[in-house]
Tab-separated table of C-alpha atoms and ligand atoms in Angstrom:
chain	number	residue	atom	x	y	z
Q	1	MET	CA	-16.261	17.401	19.596
Q	2	VAL	CA	-15.956	14.740	22.565
Q	3	SER	CA	-14.264	15.163	25.574
Q	4	LEU	CA	-12.940	12.136	27.772
Q	5	THR	CA	-10.052	11.867	30.587
Q	6	ILE	CA	-7.184	9.758	29.844
Q	7	ASP	CA	-4.498	9.208	32.713
Q	8	GLY	CA	-5.646	12.782	33.933
Q	9	LYS	CA	-5.069	14.234	30.723
Q	10	THR	CA	-8.533	15.954	29.039
Q	11	VAL	CA	-8.214	14.912	25.252
Q	12	GLU	CA	-10.812	16.274	22.789
Q	13	VAL	CA	-11.483	14.538	19.550
Q	14	THR	CA	-14.326	13.982	17.152
Q	15	GLU	CA	-17.104	11.899	17.499
Q	16	GLY	CA	-16.118	8.143	16.479
Q	17	THR	CA	-12.629	8.500	17.595
Q	18	THR	CA	-11.562	5.316	19.444
Q	19	VAL	CA	-10.124	5.546	22.933
Q	20	LEU	CA	-6.950	4.073	21.422
Q	21	ARG	CA	-6.697	7.050	18.635
Q	22	ALA	CA	-7.801	9.411	21.394
Q	23	ALA	CA	-4.707	8.262	23.436
Q	24	GLU	CA	-2.251	8.711	20.755
Q	25	LYS	CA	-3.505	12.082	20.098
Q	26	ALA	CA	-3.005	12.682	23.845
Q	27	GLY	CA	0.539	11.632	23.380
Q	28	ILE	CA	-0.368	8.445	25.432
Q	29	HIS	CA	1.187	5.359	24.421
Q	30	ILE	CA	-0.989	1.896	24.421
Q	31	PRO	CA	0.219	-1.364	23.311
Q	32	THR	CA	-1.192	-3.091	20.551
Q	33	LEU	CA	-0.823	-5.752	17.889
Q	34	CYS	CA	-3.953	-6.552	15.685
Q	35	ASP	CA	-4.077	-2.831	15.393
Q	36	HIS	CA	-3.100	-1.162	12.313
Q	37	PRO	CA	-3.912	2.378	11.811
Q	38	HIS	CA	-4.591	2.051	7.937
Q	39	LEU	CA	-7.020	-1.007	8.364
Q	40	THR	CA	-10.680	-1.413	10.212
Q	41	PRO	CA	-10.521	-2.176	13.956
Q	42	TYR	CA	-10.617	-5.736	14.545
Q	43	GLY	CA	-10.349	-6.156	17.973
Q	44	GLY	CA	-9.108	-9.903	18.083
Q	45	CYS	CA	-5.412	-9.566	20.452
Q	46	ARG	CA	-6.796	-7.747	23.409
Q	47	LEU	CA	-3.549	-6.414	24.034
Q	48	CYS	CA	-4.688	-2.686	23.974
Q	49	VAL	CA	-6.873	-3.176	27.055
Q	50	VAL	CA	-7.561	-0.344	29.112
Q	51	GLU	CA	-9.488	0.522	32.392
Q	52	VAL	CA	-12.888	2.628	32.015
Q	53	GLN	CA	-14.726	3.927	34.849
Q	54	GLY	CA	-18.090	2.475	34.905
Q	55	PHE	CA	-17.160	-0.718	33.065
Q	56	ARG	CA	-16.959	-3.742	35.034
Q	57	VAL	CA	-14.125	-5.153	32.827
Q	58	PRO	CA	-10.899	-3.919	31.069
Q	59	MET	CA	-11.972	-2.767	27.340
Q	60	ALA	CA	-10.179	-3.029	23.861
Q	61	SER	CA	-9.435	0.358	23.373
Q	62	CYS	CA	-9.038	-0.203	19.518
Q	63	MET	CA	-12.420	-1.111	19.224
Q	64	LEU	CA	-13.882	1.493	22.116
Q	65	PRO	CA	-15.469	4.744	20.943
Q	66	VAL	CA	-14.911	7.833	22.634
Q	67	MET	CA	-17.993	8.991	24.966
Q	68	PRO	CA	-18.438	12.116	26.730
Q	69	GLY	CA	-16.804	12.690	29.646
Q	70	MET	CA	-15.329	8.873	29.672
Q	71	VAL	CA	-12.557	8.701	32.142
Q	72	VAL	CA	-10.105	6.212	31.257
Q	73	GLN	CA	-6.707	4.606	32.799
Q	74	THR	CA	-4.342	2.844	30.605
Q	75	ASP	CA	-1.628	1.629	33.066
Q	76	THR	CA	-3.059	0.205	36.178
Q	77	GLU	CA	-2.663	-3.056	37.832
Q	78	LYS	CA	-5.271	-4.249	36.539
Q	79	VAL	CA	-4.571	-3.797	32.805
Q	80	ARG	CA	-0.843	-4.596	33.083
Q	81	LYS	CA	-2.317	-7.941	34.303
Q	82	ALA	CA	-4.715	-8.723	31.886
Q	83	ARG	CA	-1.967	-7.587	28.980
Q	84	LYS	CA	0.349	-10.265	30.545
Q	85	PHE	CA	-2.408	-12.940	30.310
Q	86	VAL	CA	-3.388	-12.230	26.563
Q	87	LEU	CA	0.905	-12.211	26.072
Q	88	THR	CA	0.611	-15.327	27.805
Q	89	LEU	CA	-1.906	-17.046	26.217
Q	90	LEU	CA	-0.398	-16.016	22.349
Q	91	PHE	CA	3.104	-17.259	23.693
Q	92	SER	CA	1.434	-20.380	24.288
Q	93	GLU	CA	-0.512	-21.166	21.301
Q	94	ARG	CA	2.444	-21.457	18.935
Q	95	ASN	CA	5.815	-21.490	18.756
Q	96	HIS	CA	7.385	-17.890	19.537
Q	97	PHE	CA	10.987	-19.237	20.352
Q	98	CYS	CA	12.602	-17.235	17.663
Q	99	PRO	CA	16.250	-17.495	17.257
Q	100	PHE	CA	15.777	-18.553	13.982
Q	101	CYS	CA	13.209	-15.822	12.932
Q	102	GLN	CA	14.063	-13.117	10.655
Q	103	VAL	CA	11.971	-10.535	12.621
Q	104	SER	CA	13.225	-11.487	16.098
Q	105	GLY	CA	15.731	-8.878	17.663
Q	106	GLY	CA	13.643	-5.801	16.925
Q	107	ASP	CA	10.954	-5.890	14.268
Q	108	CYS	CA	8.959	-8.526	15.951
Q	109	GLU	CA	6.015	-6.791	17.715
Q	110	LEU	CA	4.964	-9.571	19.651
Q	111	GLN	CA	8.832	-10.020	20.909
Q	112	ASN	CA	8.760	-6.095	21.518
Q	113	ALA	CA	5.658	-6.279	23.509
Q	114	ALA	CA	6.686	-9.155	25.752
Q	115	TYR	CA	9.811	-7.069	26.898
Q	116	GLU	CA	7.648	-3.802	27.368
Q	117	GLN	CA	5.326	-5.348	29.595
Q	118	GLU	CA	8.615	-7.071	31.415
Q	119	MET	CA	7.851	-10.809	30.523
Q	120	THR	CA	10.344	-13.386	31.635
Q	121	HIS	CA	8.491	-16.279	31.165
Q	122	TRP	CA	4.750	-17.876	30.834
Q	123	PRO	CA	3.253	-19.871	33.422
Q	124	LEU	CA	1.350	-22.335	31.040
Q	125	GLN	CA	2.372	-25.329	29.431
Q	126	PRO	CA	2.700	-24.880	25.725
Q	127	ASN	CA	0.158	-26.240	23.492
Q	128	TRP	CA	2.502	-25.912	20.183
Q	129	THR	CA	0.763	-27.563	17.080
Q	130	LYS	CA	3.628	-27.840	14.182
Q	131	TYR	CA	2.204	-26.361	11.225
Q	132	PRO	CA	3.789	-26.794	7.899
Q	133	VAL	CA	5.726	-23.819	6.266
Q	134	ASP	CA	4.531	-22.588	2.773
Q	135	SER	CA	7.516	-21.467	0.694
Q	136	SER	CA	5.261	-22.044	-2.555
Q	137	HIS	CA	4.956	-18.037	-3.016
Q	138	PRO	CA	7.784	-16.446	-4.936
Q	139	TYR	CA	7.575	-13.252	-2.767
Q	140	TYR	CA	7.170	-14.454	0.739
Q	141	VAL	CA	7.007	-17.357	2.950
Q	142	LEU	CA	4.117	-18.244	5.151
Q	143	ASP	CA	4.727	-19.623	8.571
Q	144	ASN	CA	1.598	-20.470	10.888
Q	145	ASN	CA	4.205	-21.353	13.492
Q	146	ARG	CA	4.913	-17.762	13.951
Q	147	CYS	CA	1.276	-16.330	13.686
Q	148	ILE	CA	-0.648	-15.012	15.904
Q	149	VAL	CA	-3.830	-14.493	13.949
Q	150	CYS	CA	-4.265	-10.805	13.986
Q	151	ARG	CA	-5.598	-10.743	10.647
Q	152	ARG	CA	-3.425	-7.521	9.638
Q	153	CYS	CA	-2.613	-9.388	6.516
Q	154	VAL	CA	-6.136	-10.496	6.021
Q	155	ARG	CA	-7.291	-7.165	6.204
Q	156	ALA	CA	-4.660	-5.456	4.242
Q	157	CYS	CA	-5.178	-8.260	1.601
Q	158	GLY	CA	-8.939	-7.107	1.422
Q	159	GLU	CA	-9.049	-3.553	2.505
Q	160	LEU	CA	-6.095	-2.566	0.572
Q	161	ALA	CA	-5.578	-4.515	-2.324
Q	162	GLY	CA	-9.107	-5.665	-2.765
Q	163	ASN	CA	-7.762	-9.059	-3.582
Q	164	PHE	CA	-9.167	-11.268	-0.589
Q	165	THR	CA	-6.710	-13.690	-1.103
Q	166	LEU	CA	-5.723	-14.673	2.369
Q	167	GLY	CA	-8.355	-15.585	5.273
Q	168	ILE	CA	-8.622	-17.691	8.258
Q	169	ALA	CA	-9.579	-21.391	8.492
Q	170	GLU	CA	-10.642	-23.149	11.311
Q	171	ARG	CA	-11.588	-21.734	14.820
Q	172	GLY	CA	-10.175	-20.634	17.996
Q	173	ALA	CA	-6.588	-21.760	18.734
Q	174	ARG	CA	-6.524	-24.114	15.885
Q	175	SER	CA	-6.882	-20.763	13.408
Q	176	ILE	CA	-4.556	-20.637	10.621
Q	177	LEU	CA	-3.999	-18.142	7.772
Q	178	VAL	CA	-4.631	-19.779	4.631
Q	179	ALA	CA	-4.886	-18.459	0.604
Q	180	ASP	CA	-8.003	-18.934	-1.029
Q	181	TYR	CA	-9.456	-22.310	-0.098
Q	182	ASP	CA	-6.089	-23.536	1.469
Q	183	VAL	CA	-4.121	-23.890	-1.171
Q	184	PRO	CA	-0.368	-23.245	-1.379
Q	185	ALA	CA	0.118	-19.652	-1.566
Q	186	GLY	CA	2.079	-19.691	-5.055
Q	187	GLN	CA	-0.940	-21.190	-6.471
Q	188	SER	CA	-3.268	-19.063	-5.018
Q	189	SER	CA	-5.168	-15.835	-6.553
Q	190	CYS	CA	-2.438	-13.888	-4.997
Q	191	ILE	CA	-1.398	-11.121	-6.925
Q	192	GLN	CA	2.053	-10.333	-5.178
Q	193	CYS	CA	1.716	-6.694	-3.992
Q	194	GLY	CA	3.385	-7.699	-0.723
Q	195	SER	CA	0.748	-5.405	1.488
Q	196	CYS	CA	0.296	-8.442	3.688
Q	197	VAL	CA	3.901	-8.818	4.499
Q	198	GLN	CA	4.083	-5.024	5.002
Q	199	VAL	CA	1.730	-5.152	7.922
Q	200	CYS	CA	2.653	-8.780	9.601
Q	201	PRO	CA	3.569	-7.845	12.845
Q	202	THR	CA	5.512	-11.347	13.423
Q	203	GLY	CA	7.444	-13.644	11.274
Q	204	ALA	CA	4.276	-15.274	10.112
Q	205	LEU	CA	4.845	-13.703	6.600
Q	206	ILE	CA	8.436	-13.406	5.494
Q	207	ASP	CA	9.429	-11.292	2.526
Q	208	ARG	CA	11.948	-13.629	0.717
Q	209	GLN	CA	13.952	-10.817	-0.986
Q	210	SER	CA	14.727	-8.824	2.344
Q	211	ALA	CA	15.104	-11.827	5.253
Q	212	TYR	CA	18.078	-11.539	7.425
Q	213	ARG	CA	19.434	-8.655	5.434
Q	214	GLY	CA	18.885	-5.795	8.047
Q	215	HIS	CA	16.146	-5.114	10.756
Q	216	ASP	CA	14.912	-1.723	10.872
Q	217	ARG	CA	17.101	-0.531	13.468
Q	218	GLN	CA	19.982	-1.057	10.842
Q	219	VAL	CA	18.310	0.215	7.668
Q	220	THR	CA	18.499	3.799	6.243
Q	221	HIS	CA	15.188	4.841	5.305
Q	222	VAL	CA	14.916	6.651	1.861
Q	223	PRO	CA	11.523	8.332	1.081
Q	224	SER	CA	11.389	8.088	-2.963
Q	225	LEU	CA	8.758	8.084	-5.542
Q	226	CYS	CA	7.851	4.845	-7.453
Q	227	VAL	CA	8.609	5.062	-11.049
Q	228	GLY	CA	6.951	1.596	-12.150
Q	229	CYS	CA	4.038	3.659	-13.569
Q	230	SER	CA	2.534	7.049	-13.818
Q	231	VAL	CA	0.417	6.933	-10.614
Q	232	GLY	CA	3.543	8.205	-8.638
Q	233	CYS	CA	3.297	5.804	-5.350
Q	234	SER	CA	5.411	7.417	-2.176
Q	235	ILE	CA	7.969	4.690	-1.210
Q	236	ASP	CA	10.076	3.860	1.817
Q	237	ILE	CA	13.288	2.686	0.419
Q	238	GLN	CA	15.296	0.560	3.152
Q	239	THR	CA	19.354	0.009	2.160
Q	240	CYS	CA	21.939	-1.487	4.280
Q	241	ASP	CA	25.417	-2.010	3.164
Q	242	ASN	CA	24.752	0.125	-0.064
Q	243	GLN	CA	22.210	-2.217	-1.172
Q	244	ILE	CA	18.339	-1.729	-1.487
Q	245	VAL	CA	16.457	-4.436	1.151
Q	246	ARG	CA	13.341	-3.821	0.784
Q	247	ILE	CA	11.021	-1.375	-0.345
Q	248	ASN	CA	7.825	-0.379	1.640
Q	249	GLY	CA	4.911	1.792	0.481
Q	250	ASP	CA	4.802	4.924	2.648
Q	251	TRP	CA	2.093	5.188	4.687
Q	252	ASP	CA	2.069	9.007	4.562
Q	253	GLY	CA	2.133	9.088	0.713
Q	254	ALA	CA	-0.746	11.267	-0.987
Q	255	VAL	CA	-1.455	9.190	-3.922
Q	256	ASN	CA	-1.120	5.326	-2.527
Q	257	HIS	CA	-1.298	5.300	1.277
Q	258	GLY	CA	0.918	2.783	1.889
Q	259	VAL	CA	-0.066	0.666	-0.643
Q	260	LEU	CA	2.198	-0.412	-3.578
Q	261	CYS	CA	2.185	-3.029	-6.350
Q	262	LYS	CA	4.372	-5.838	-7.268
Q	263	THR	CA	5.885	-3.895	-9.597
Q	264	GLY	CA	6.831	-1.345	-7.229
Q	265	ARG	CA	7.601	-3.224	-4.302
Q	266	TYR	CA	9.937	-6.151	-5.589
Q	267	GLN	CA	10.693	-5.543	-9.162
Q	268	PRO	CA	13.822	-3.211	-7.998
Q	269	LEU	CA	15.296	-5.853	-5.862
Q	270	GLU	CA	15.104	-8.158	-8.700
Q	271	GLU	CA	16.811	-6.421	-11.199
Q	272	LYS	CA	20.728	-6.428	-11.190
Q	273	ARG	CA	20.889	-3.472	-13.495
Q	274	GLN	CA	23.640	-0.931	-13.616
Q	275	ARG	CA	22.783	2.059	-12.038
Q	276	VAL	CA	23.061	5.473	-14.255
Q	277	THR	CA	24.499	7.607	-11.589
Q	278	GLN	CA	26.025	10.763	-13.730
Q	279	PRO	CA	24.521	12.427	-17.040
Q	280	MET	CA	26.106	11.316	-20.261
Q	281	VAL	CA	26.768	12.640	-23.774
Q	282	ARG	CA	26.967	10.808	-27.120
Q	283	LYS	CA	30.316	11.485	-28.392
Q	284	ASN	CA	31.808	9.437	-31.686
Q	285	GLY	CA	28.614	7.322	-31.261
Q	286	ASN	CA	29.177	6.183	-27.981
Q	287	LEU	CA	27.420	7.327	-24.418
Q	288	GLU	CA	30.234	8.775	-21.824
Q	289	PRO	CA	29.686	9.988	-18.618
Q	290	VAL	CA	30.147	13.664	-18.097
Q	291	SER	CA	29.686	16.281	-15.577
Q	292	TRP	CA	26.271	18.110	-15.201
Q	293	ASP	CA	27.757	21.335	-16.568
Q	294	GLU	CA	28.868	19.495	-19.437
Q	295	ALA	CA	25.569	17.949	-20.436
Q	296	LEU	CA	23.481	21.050	-19.511
Q	297	THR	CA	25.536	23.189	-21.782
Q	298	PHE	CA	25.208	20.316	-24.401
Q	299	ALA	CA	21.584	20.178	-24.176
Q	300	ALA	CA	21.492	24.193	-24.009
Q	301	ASP	CA	23.380	24.586	-27.100
Q	302	HIS	CA	21.568	22.043	-29.119
Q	303	LEU	CA	18.133	23.253	-28.055
Q	304	LYS	CA	18.712	27.036	-28.204
Q	305	PRO	CA	19.088	27.539	-32.109
Q	306	LEU	CA	15.330	25.789	-32.217
Q	307	LYS	CA	13.928	28.263	-30.110
Q	308	GLY	CA	10.816	29.744	-31.569
Q	309	LYS	CA	10.841	27.689	-34.580
Q	310	ALA	CA	8.099	24.944	-33.696
Q	311	ASP	CA	7.123	24.635	-37.724
Q	312	ASP	CA	10.935	23.177	-37.981
Q	313	GLY	CA	9.703	20.384	-36.025
Q	314	VAL	CA	10.337	20.254	-32.439
Q	315	ALA	CA	8.749	17.324	-30.680
Q	316	ALA	CA	9.067	16.643	-27.024
Q	317	ILE	CA	8.809	13.394	-25.734
Q	318	ALA	CA	8.415	12.392	-21.819
Q	319	SER	CA	8.391	9.702	-19.671
Q	320	THR	CA	5.048	9.646	-17.293
Q	321	ARG	CA	7.160	7.896	-15.260
Q	322	LEU	CA	8.461	11.589	-14.173
Q	323	PRO	CA	7.079	13.650	-11.099
Q	324	ALA	CA	3.699	15.899	-12.259
Q	325	GLU	CA	6.240	18.896	-11.141
Q	326	ALA	CA	8.992	17.878	-13.865
Q	327	LEU	CA	6.075	17.038	-16.418
Q	328	ALA	CA	4.809	20.608	-16.088
Q	329	LEU	CA	8.187	21.909	-16.449
Q	330	PHE	CA	9.120	20.189	-19.384
Q	331	GLN	CA	5.749	21.303	-20.837
Q	332	GLU	CA	6.019	25.067	-19.810
Q	333	ILE	CA	9.953	24.804	-21.910
Q	334	PHE	CA	9.182	23.223	-24.916
Q	335	ALA	CA	5.065	24.215	-25.369
Q	336	ASP	CA	5.321	27.581	-23.934
Q	337	ASP	CA	8.891	28.532	-24.699
Q	338	PHE	CA	10.028	26.512	-27.887
Q	339	GLY	CA	6.152	26.507	-29.234
Q	340	SER	CA	6.416	23.361	-29.824
Q	341	HIS	CA	3.116	21.503	-31.213
Q	342	MET	CA	3.898	18.307	-30.227
Q	343	VAL	CA	4.800	18.126	-26.896
Q	344	THR	CA	3.850	14.140	-25.727
Q	345	SER	CA	4.572	11.370	-23.599
Q	346	VAL	CA	5.486	7.769	-23.970
Q	347	GLU	CA	2.086	6.450	-23.011
Q	348	GLU	CA	0.597	7.949	-25.415
Q	349	GLY	CA	-2.247	5.614	-27.118
Q	350	VAL	CA	-5.517	4.676	-26.523
Q	351	PRO	CA	-5.616	5.098	-22.850
Q	352	THR	CA	-4.711	9.049	-23.336
Q	353	ALA	CA	-5.860	9.604	-26.954
Q	354	VAL	CA	-9.780	8.787	-25.947
Q	355	PRO	CA	-9.793	11.311	-22.798
Q	356	THR	CA	-7.950	13.970	-24.978
Q	357	ALA	CA	-9.904	13.549	-27.879
Q	358	LEU	CA	-12.988	13.901	-25.501
Q	359	ALA	CA	-11.556	17.070	-23.510
Q	360	GLU	CA	-11.802	18.864	-27.096
Q	361	GLU	CA	-14.871	17.725	-27.649
Q	362	MET	CA	-16.005	18.987	-24.083
Q	363	GLY	CA	-14.218	22.009	-23.981
Q	364	HIS	CA	-12.359	21.569	-21.050
Q	365	SER	CA	-9.623	19.433	-19.927
Q	366	PHE	CA	-10.494	15.743	-18.726
Q	367	GLU	CA	-9.431	15.414	-14.869
Q	368	GLY	CA	-9.900	13.297	-12.208
Q	369	LYS	CA	-8.864	12.716	-9.042
Q	370	ILE	CA	-7.765	9.069	-7.621
Q	371	HIS	CA	-9.421	9.890	-4.121
Q	372	SER	CA	-12.407	10.819	-5.613
Q	373	LEU	CA	-13.012	6.891	-6.170
Q	374	GLU	CA	-13.186	6.588	-2.534
Q	375	ASN	CA	-16.754	8.228	-3.097
Q	376	ALA	CA	-17.475	6.966	-6.557
Q	377	ASP	CA	-20.972	4.473	-6.845
Q	378	CYS	CA	-20.033	3.525	-10.187
Q	379	VAL	CA	-16.452	3.329	-11.831
Q	380	MET	CA	-15.702	3.062	-15.680
Q	381	THR	CA	-12.619	2.456	-17.248
Q	382	ILE	CA	-11.601	2.549	-20.648
Q	383	GLY	CA	-8.901	0.809	-22.423
Q	384	ALA	CA	-6.918	0.491	-19.434
Q	385	ASN	CA	-5.987	-2.816	-18.055
Q	386	LEU	CA	-5.588	-1.894	-14.375
Q	387	ALA	CA	-4.991	-5.176	-13.443
Q	388	GLU	CA	-1.783	-5.251	-15.321
Q	389	SER	CA	-0.524	-1.502	-14.871
Q	390	HIS	CA	-1.252	1.079	-12.868
Q	391	GLN	CA	-2.026	-1.871	-10.627
Q	392	VAL	CA	-2.374	0.456	-7.351
Q	393	ILE	CA	-5.204	2.140	-9.225
Q	394	GLY	CA	-6.855	-1.113	-9.772
Q	395	PHE	CA	-6.488	-2.288	-6.176
Q	396	MET	CA	-8.329	1.393	-5.120
Q	397	ILE	CA	-11.246	0.191	-7.473
Q	398	LYS	CA	-11.761	-3.535	-6.617
Q	399	ARG	CA	-11.729	-2.686	-2.532
Q	400	ILE	CA	-14.622	-0.274	-3.405
Q	401	LEU	CA	-16.712	-3.132	-5.131
Q	402	PRO	CA	-18.143	-4.551	-2.164
Q	403	LYS	CA	-19.587	-1.448	-0.766
Q	404	GLY	CA	-22.061	-2.039	-3.754
Q	405	VAL	CA	-20.088	0.025	-6.535
Q	406	ASN	CA	-20.807	-0.692	-9.898
Q	407	LEU	CA	-17.938	-1.307	-12.423
Q	408	VAL	CA	-17.958	-0.981	-16.123
Q	409	VAL	CA	-15.053	-2.212	-18.338
Q	410	VAL	CA	-14.623	-0.805	-21.913
Q	411	ASP	CA	-11.920	-2.594	-23.440
Q	412	PRO	CA	-11.925	-4.828	-26.924
Q	413	TYR	CA	-9.314	-7.032	-25.193
Q	414	GLU	CA	-9.217	-9.294	-22.628
Q	415	ASN	CA	-9.105	-7.458	-19.000
Q	416	GLY	CA	-7.947	-8.200	-15.667
Q	417	LEU	CA	-10.965	-6.273	-13.915
Q	418	ASP	CA	-13.383	-8.264	-16.328
Q	419	PRO	CA	-14.366	-10.831	-13.680
Q	420	TYR	CA	-14.880	-7.859	-11.049
Q	421	THR	CA	-17.380	-6.322	-13.262
Q	422	ASN	CA	-21.080	-5.526	-13.715
Q	423	TYR	CA	-20.969	-4.724	-17.330
Q	424	THR	CA	-18.480	-5.265	-19.829
Q	425	LEU	CA	-18.565	-3.850	-22.740
Q	426	LYS	CA	-16.244	-5.617	-25.482
Q	427	ALA	CA	-16.406	-2.775	-28.082
Q	428	GLN	CA	-14.356	-2.792	-31.387
Q	429	LYS	CA	-10.948	-1.860	-31.523
Q	430	GLY	CA	-10.807	1.768	-31.803
Q	431	SER	CA	-13.773	2.770	-30.904
Q	432	ASP	CA	-13.695	3.850	-27.635
Q	433	LEU	CA	-14.588	7.583	-28.666
Q	434	ASP	CA	-17.754	6.583	-30.480
Q	435	VAL	CA	-18.974	4.552	-27.316
Q	436	LEU	CA	-18.225	7.465	-25.208
Q	437	GLU	CA	-19.945	9.604	-27.664
Q	438	GLY	CA	-22.893	7.061	-27.279
Q	439	LEU	CA	-22.900	7.066	-23.637
Q	440	ALA	CA	-22.795	10.905	-23.491
Q	441	ALA	CA	-25.846	10.901	-25.772
Q	442	ALA	CA	-27.590	8.462	-23.420
Q	443	VAL	CA	-27.133	10.111	-20.492
Q	444	VAL	CA	-28.648	13.544	-22.251
Q	445	LYS	CA	-31.482	11.375	-23.791
Q	446	LEU	CA	-32.648	9.833	-20.164
Q	447	GLY	CA	-31.986	13.323	-18.600
Q	448	LEU	CA	-29.377	12.006	-16.266
Q	449	ALA	CA	-26.966	15.271	-17.534
Q	450	LYS	CA	-26.004	17.518	-14.470
Q	451	GLY	CA	-25.477	20.144	-17.078
Q	452	PRO	CA	-21.820	22.087	-17.704
Q	453	ARG	CA	-18.991	21.996	-15.145
Q	454	PRO	CA	-18.531	25.300	-13.511
X	501	FES	FE1	-7.035	-3.591	20.202
X	501	FES	FE2	-5.797	-5.959	19.140
X	501	FES	S1	-4.910	-3.908	19.577
X	501	FES	S2	-7.448	-5.394	20.371
């Protein structure tokens, strides 16, 4: 642990922590713009400067690792002046007169920072260049006139989604946000996950679906789980006037840590479907809304006579989009209580049949934790196109590849991860289990087996 003093408070943090995070831990606020807790520090905006005893100039706290005995001041005349200067330059570089910007009035971090630093004007002549607004993308509008080049979106695209579509062209004050080699965003390699929009601190990336439909302080935040696939991403559903305004990934989500795919973020806003708000029972061939009591009694009356008659063919099929707790209960009711030999899910098929068959051969369940991907040095996917379904897992794989992780895709069909692989095995359809057995045999033959699992 490292002990340091921030604004007279003694703080203990682990080695490698930045001064900014140490201050947060001590409940001390330092203004930031380019920093984002889920992205690698970049140190581009310099708003987070602090004075450090023994240092000649104010230092960017988001990049500065703590040192034993460090003495930091976060709110001196010198740092206030430096922060105002940073904001002055930012307001002089691009047109941030924002009466029409959808984030103006509460959601713009630049505007909020200016209010916080009590800016009333800036003493420099504006040096604005007019940039064309790119509205070619189906889900967001890219407006370089609002951009502060904090690169949060660039980092989110690479570090969260593993897609590396966004980048910065030109240098210095001419720097602009571009997609691929400066093609219209709608024609780029963007996979439409919206991570860039979620982290943008200004109105440079405007979400088309939710624009002008409510600021953060006007919406109701409802924590929930995405049912777009069986990954189970945590989401923050924001509603206003009884309408879904936007869906963000929940940064505290245990599985996705704030990341979402296109399906989770945008599909529920696009679908104008009628929501089912009540249980229904089929009467005379038609589904009719009933009370929960009536629905549960109906289900119980029909299930009770089947108890213990597994041989009479009780099959139970669940959606894998249910939470793990619900699936466990489902299994308990039908497999344990009813003795059904057929408790399965709608996603049964190659992706689940192969691991199930392998698990039977190995004599133990074939399980893995999503977060073991973070420490993997090789990832193999079999029979799953993670660029199409369960995309968040695909992101987690793609984003570790720059570390030198090897990717092997086994799929007889075209697979969205094919361009990223070290090895692609186009095995014959239905031969996935044979491929696995062959690989397992090779592992044993080469003496690479680590022995049975405990
Ligand atoms: Fe530290 Fe931008 S927040 S330099």
